[in-house]
Coordinates of C-alpha atoms in Angstrom, one line a residue:
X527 CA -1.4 -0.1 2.2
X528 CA -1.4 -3.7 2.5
X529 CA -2.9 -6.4 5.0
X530 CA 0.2 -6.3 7.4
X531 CA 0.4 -4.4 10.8
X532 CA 3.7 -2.4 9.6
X533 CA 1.6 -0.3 6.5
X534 CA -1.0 0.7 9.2
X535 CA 1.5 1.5 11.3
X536 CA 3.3 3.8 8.6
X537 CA -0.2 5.3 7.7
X538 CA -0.6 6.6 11.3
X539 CA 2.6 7.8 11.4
X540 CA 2.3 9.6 8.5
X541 CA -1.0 11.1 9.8
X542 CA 0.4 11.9 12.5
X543 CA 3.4 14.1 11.4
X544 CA 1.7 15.5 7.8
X545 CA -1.9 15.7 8.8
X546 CA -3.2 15.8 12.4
X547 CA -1.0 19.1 13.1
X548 CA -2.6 20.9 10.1
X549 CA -6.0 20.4 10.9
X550 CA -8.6 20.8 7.9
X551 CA -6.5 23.2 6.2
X552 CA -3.2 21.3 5.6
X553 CA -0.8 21.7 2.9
X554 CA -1.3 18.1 1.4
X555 CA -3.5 15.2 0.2
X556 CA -3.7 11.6 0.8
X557 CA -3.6 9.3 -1.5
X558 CA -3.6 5.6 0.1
X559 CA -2.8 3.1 -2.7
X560 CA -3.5 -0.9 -2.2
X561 CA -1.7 -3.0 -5.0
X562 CA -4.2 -5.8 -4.7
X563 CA -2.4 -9.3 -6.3
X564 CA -3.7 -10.2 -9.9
X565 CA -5.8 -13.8 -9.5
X566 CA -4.2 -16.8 -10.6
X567 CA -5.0 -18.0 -14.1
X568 CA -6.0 -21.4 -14.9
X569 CA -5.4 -22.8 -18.8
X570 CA -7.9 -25.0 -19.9
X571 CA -7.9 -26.7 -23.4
X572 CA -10.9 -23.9 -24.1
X573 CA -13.0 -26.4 -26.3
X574 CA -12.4 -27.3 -30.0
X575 CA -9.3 -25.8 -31.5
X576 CA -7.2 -24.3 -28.5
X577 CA -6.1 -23.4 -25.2
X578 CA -8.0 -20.7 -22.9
X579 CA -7.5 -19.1 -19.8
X580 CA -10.0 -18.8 -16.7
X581 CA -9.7 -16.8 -13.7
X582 CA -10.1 -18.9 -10.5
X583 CA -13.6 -17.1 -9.5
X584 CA -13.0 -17.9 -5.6
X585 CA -9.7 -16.3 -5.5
X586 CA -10.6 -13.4 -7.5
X587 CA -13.5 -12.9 -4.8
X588 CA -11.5 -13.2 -1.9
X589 CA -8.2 -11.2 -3.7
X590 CA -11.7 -8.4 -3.6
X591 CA -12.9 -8.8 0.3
X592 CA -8.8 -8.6 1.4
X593 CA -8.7 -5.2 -0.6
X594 CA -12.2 -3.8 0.1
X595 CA -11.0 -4.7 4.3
X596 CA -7.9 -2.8 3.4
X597 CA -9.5 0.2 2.1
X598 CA -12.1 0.6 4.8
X599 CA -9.1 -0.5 7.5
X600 CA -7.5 2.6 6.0
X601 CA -10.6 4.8 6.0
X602 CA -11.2 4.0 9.5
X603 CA -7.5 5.1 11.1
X604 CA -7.6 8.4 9.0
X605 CA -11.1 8.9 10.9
X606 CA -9.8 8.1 14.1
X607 CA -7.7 11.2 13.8
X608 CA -9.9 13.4 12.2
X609 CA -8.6 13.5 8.7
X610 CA -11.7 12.9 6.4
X611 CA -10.2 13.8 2.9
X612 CA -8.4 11.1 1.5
X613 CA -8.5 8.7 -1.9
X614 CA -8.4 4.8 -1.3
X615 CA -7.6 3.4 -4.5
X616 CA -6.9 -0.2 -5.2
X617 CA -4.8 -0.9 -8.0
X618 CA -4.9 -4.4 -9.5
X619 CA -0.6 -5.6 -10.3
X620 CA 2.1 -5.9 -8.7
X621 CA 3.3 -3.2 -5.5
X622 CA 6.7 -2.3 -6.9
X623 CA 4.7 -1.1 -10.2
X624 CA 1.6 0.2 -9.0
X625 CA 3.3 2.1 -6.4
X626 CA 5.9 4.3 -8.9
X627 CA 3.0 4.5 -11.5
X628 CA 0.5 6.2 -8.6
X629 CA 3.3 8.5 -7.3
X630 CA 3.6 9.7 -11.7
X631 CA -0.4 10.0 -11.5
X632 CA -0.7 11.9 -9.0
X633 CA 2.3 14.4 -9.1
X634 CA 2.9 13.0 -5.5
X635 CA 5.8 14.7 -3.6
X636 CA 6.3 12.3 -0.7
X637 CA 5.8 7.5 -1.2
X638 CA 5.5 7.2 2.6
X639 CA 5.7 3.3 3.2
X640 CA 5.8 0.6 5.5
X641 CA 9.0 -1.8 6.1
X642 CA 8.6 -5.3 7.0
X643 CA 11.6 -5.4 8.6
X644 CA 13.1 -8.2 6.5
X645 CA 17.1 -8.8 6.6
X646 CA 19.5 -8.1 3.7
X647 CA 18.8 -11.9 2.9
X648 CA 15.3 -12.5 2.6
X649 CA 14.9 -8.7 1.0
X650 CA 17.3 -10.3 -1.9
X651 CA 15.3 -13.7 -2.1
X652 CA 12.1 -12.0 -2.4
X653 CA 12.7 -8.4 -3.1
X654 CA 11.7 -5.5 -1.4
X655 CA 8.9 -2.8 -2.6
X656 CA 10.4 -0.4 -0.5
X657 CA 14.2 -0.3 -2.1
X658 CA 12.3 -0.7 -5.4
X659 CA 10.7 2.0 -4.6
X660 CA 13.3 4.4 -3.2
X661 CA 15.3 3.9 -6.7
X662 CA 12.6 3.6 -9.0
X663 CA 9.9 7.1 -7.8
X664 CA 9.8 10.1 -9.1
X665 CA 9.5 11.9 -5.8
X666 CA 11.1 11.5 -2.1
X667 CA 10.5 8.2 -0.4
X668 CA 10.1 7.9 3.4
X669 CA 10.4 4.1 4.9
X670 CA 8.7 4.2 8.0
X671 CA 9.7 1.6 10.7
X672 CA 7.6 0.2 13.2
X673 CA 9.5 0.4 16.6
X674 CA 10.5 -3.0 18.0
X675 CA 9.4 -2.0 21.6
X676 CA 7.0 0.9 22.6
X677 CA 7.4 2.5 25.8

C-alpha cells in the first residue's frame, strides 16, 4: 500500500473477492506491505579528516507519519469489512524490491496491487512497480484497476 487512492482501492477489492466471502475461516492471510522511501542523505565534511553523511531528521520524521497513516489507513478498511487478521509491515527501500523480497518471505501465492493508470510513456520514464513486479515475483500477480466511472 502506498498514499494514493488506487492501492486502497486495490486493498478493498481484494477484501472483497478473497476475504469478506470467507468470513473468519478463510483460506488465506493478509499481508499489507508499505515500501516507505529511504530519507535523503546529506554529506557534510564530518569534521577533521573526511566526509560524513547525515540523515535529514525532518524528512525522516515525516517519511515515518506518511507510513504510520498508511498502515493504520490500511487497518481501518480491513475493519470496515470485518477482516481483523492481517500484518501491516513497512519496509524501508524501494517498492519494486521490497515488494518481490515480501512475496519470498512470506511464501505468498497471490502480489495483489494497485495501478496508477499511467500510459506506456510515463510507465517507461519512470517505471512501473507493477510490470516490475509481474516479471520479477515469485508467485501470481493481480493488477487491480480502479474503474474510471462508477455506476
Amino acid at each position: 500500500m502506498d498514499e494514493h487512492e488506487h492501492s486502497n482501492y486495490a486493498l478493498e477489492w481484494t477484501l472483497d473477492h478473497f476475504f469478506t466471502p470467507f468470513g473468519v475461516n478463510g483460506p488465506f492471510n493478509l499481508v499489507i506491505i508499505n515500501a516507505k522511501p529511504s530519507p535523503p542523505v546529506a554529506i557534510s565534511m564530518g569534521g577533521p579528516g573526511g566526509l560524513g553523511s547525515e540523515i535529514f531528521p525532518a524528512v525522516a520524521v515525516q517519511l515515518k507519519t506518511i507510513a504510520d497513516q498508511i498502515a493504520e489507513k490500511a487497518k481501518q478498511i480491513c475493519a470496515s469489512r470485518s477482516v481483523f487478521e492481517v500484518l501491516v509491515e513497512v519496509v524501508e527501500g524501494d517498492a519494486r524490491n521490497v515488494l518481490c523480497d515480501a512475496v519470498e518471505r512470506h511464501h505468498a501465492s497471490v502480489l495483489v496491487m494497485g495501478s496508477h493508470g499511467y500510459g506506456a510513456i510515463k510507465r517507461a520514464v519512470i517505471g512501473s512497480v507493477s510490470d516490475h513486479c509481474a516479471r520479477h515475483a515469485q508467485c501470481s500477480v493481480m493488477i487491480v484497476k480502479r474503474p474510471k466511472f462508477k455506476p
